[in-house]
Coordinates of C-alpha atoms in Angstrom, one line a residue:
Q1 CA 0.0 0.0 0.0
V2 CA 1.4 3.3 -1.1
Q3 CA 1.3 6.3 1.3
L4 CA 2.3 10.0 1.0
V5 CA 3.0 11.5 4.4
E6 CA 3.4 15.2 4.8
S7 CA 5.0 17.2 7.6
G8 CA 6.1 20.7 8.4
G9 CA 3.0 22.8 8.3
G10 CA 2.0 25.3 11.0
L11 CA 1.5 28.9 12.0
V12 CA 4.0 31.5 10.8
Q13 CA 4.1 35.3 10.7
P14 CA 4.0 37.2 7.5
G15 CA 7.5 37.3 6.0
G16 CA 8.5 34.1 7.7
S17 CA 9.5 30.7 6.3
L18 CA 8.4 27.1 6.5
R19 CA 9.7 23.9 5.0
L20 CA 7.3 21.1 4.0
S21 CA 8.3 17.5 3.5
C22 CA 6.4 14.6 1.9
A23 CA 7.7 11.1 2.0
A24 CA 6.3 8.3 -0.3
S25 CA 6.4 4.8 1.2
G26 CA 5.1 1.3 0.3
S27 CA 5.6 -0.9 -2.7
I28 CA 6.8 1.6 -5.3
A29 CA 8.4 0.6 -8.6
I30 CA 9.0 4.1 -10.1
I31 CA 8.2 7.6 -9.0
G32 CA 7.7 10.2 -11.7
A33 CA 6.8 13.8 -11.0
M34 CA 6.1 14.9 -7.4
G35 CA 4.6 18.2 -6.4
W36 CA 2.6 20.4 -4.1
Y37 CA -0.9 21.8 -4.5
R38 CA -2.9 24.0 -2.1
Q39 CA -6.5 24.8 -1.4
A40 CA -7.7 27.8 0.6
P41 CA -11.2 27.9 2.0
G42 CA -13.8 28.6 -0.7
K43 CA -11.2 28.2 -3.5
E44 CA -10.2 25.5 -5.9
R45 CA -7.1 23.5 -5.5
E46 CA -4.2 25.1 -7.3
L47 CA -0.7 24.2 -8.4
V48 CA 2.1 25.4 -6.1
A49 CA 5.1 23.6 -7.6
T50 CA 6.1 20.3 -9.3
V51 CA 9.5 18.6 -9.9
T52 CA 10.2 15.7 -12.3
S53 CA 12.5 12.8 -11.5
G54 CA 15.1 14.6 -13.6
A55 CA 14.7 17.7 -11.3
S56 CA 12.9 20.0 -13.8
T57 CA 10.7 22.3 -11.9
N58 CA 7.5 24.3 -12.5
Y59 CA 5.9 26.9 -10.2
G60 CA 2.6 28.6 -9.9
D61 CA 2.8 32.3 -10.7
S62 CA 1.9 33.4 -7.2
V63 CA 4.9 31.6 -5.6
K64 CA 7.6 32.1 -8.1
G65 CA 10.7 33.6 -6.5
R66 CA 9.5 32.8 -3.0
F67 CA 9.1 29.0 -2.9
T68 CA 11.6 26.3 -3.9
I69 CA 10.7 22.7 -4.6
S70 CA 13.3 19.9 -4.4
R71 CA 13.4 16.1 -4.1
D72 CA 15.6 13.4 -2.7
N73 CA 15.1 10.4 -5.0
A74 CA 17.0 8.1 -2.6
K75 CA 14.5 8.9 0.1
N76 CA 11.4 9.2 -2.1
T77 CA 10.8 12.6 -0.6
V78 CA 9.8 16.0 -1.9
Y79 CA 10.4 19.2 -0.1
L80 CA 8.9 22.7 -0.4
E81 CA 10.9 25.6 1.0
M82 CA 8.6 28.6 1.5
N83 CA 10.0 32.0 2.1
T84 CA 8.6 35.5 2.4
L85 CA 5.2 34.0 3.3
K86 CA 2.1 36.1 2.9
P87 CA -1.4 35.8 4.5
E88 CA -2.7 34.7 1.1
D89 CA -0.5 31.7 1.2
T90 CA -2.7 30.3 4.0
A91 CA -4.2 27.0 2.8
V92 CA -4.0 23.3 3.2
Y93 CA -1.0 22.0 1.2
Y94 CA -1.3 18.7 -0.5
C95 CA 1.6 16.5 -1.7
N96 CA 1.1 14.7 -5.0
A97 CA 3.1 12.0 -6.7
D98 CA 2.7 10.1 -10.0
L99 CA 4.1 6.7 -9.5
I100 CA 4.0 3.1 -10.5
P101 CA 3.0 0.9 -7.5
A102 CA 4.3 -2.6 -7.6
P103 CA 3.1 -4.9 -9.3
L104 CA 1.3 -2.5 -11.7
I105 CA 2.9 -1.2 -14.9
T106 CA 1.1 2.1 -15.2
Y107 CA 1.3 5.4 -13.4
V108 CA -1.2 6.2 -10.7
S109 CA -1.6 9.6 -9.0
Y110 CA -1.4 9.6 -5.2
W111 CA -2.3 12.4 -2.8
G112 CA -1.2 13.1 0.8
Q113 CA -3.7 13.9 3.5
G114 CA -2.8 17.6 3.6
T115 CA -1.0 19.9 6.0
Q116 CA -2.3 23.2 7.2
V117 CA -0.2 26.3 6.6
T118 CA -1.4 29.5 8.3
V119 CA 0.3 32.9 7.7
S120 CA -0.9 35.4 10.3
S121 CA 0.3 37.9 12.7

């Protein structure tokens, strides 16, 4: 059984920083792209950032220059470094991974349970 487990959310003041982590575990054959999405109350889930297995990255416009995504393939873990946080960054952040769970041969998209990030003074 494959699981994505997130950690690192919390309450931070505007201008502060947080680092999120998401570790994939279970019977995994291959992990492709990994990423972070977020959903604020009353809004649709939106892209924050993604990173491919080859380390190519893509960012949502609202976080470019402030957030950095990275991954450790040996640990099946993706990170999100969030700097210069703003109140509008407040949301539940979800980890996503496209992977092939053994013994399948096709990619399946998995989601974590979400971690709350609140930016407030």
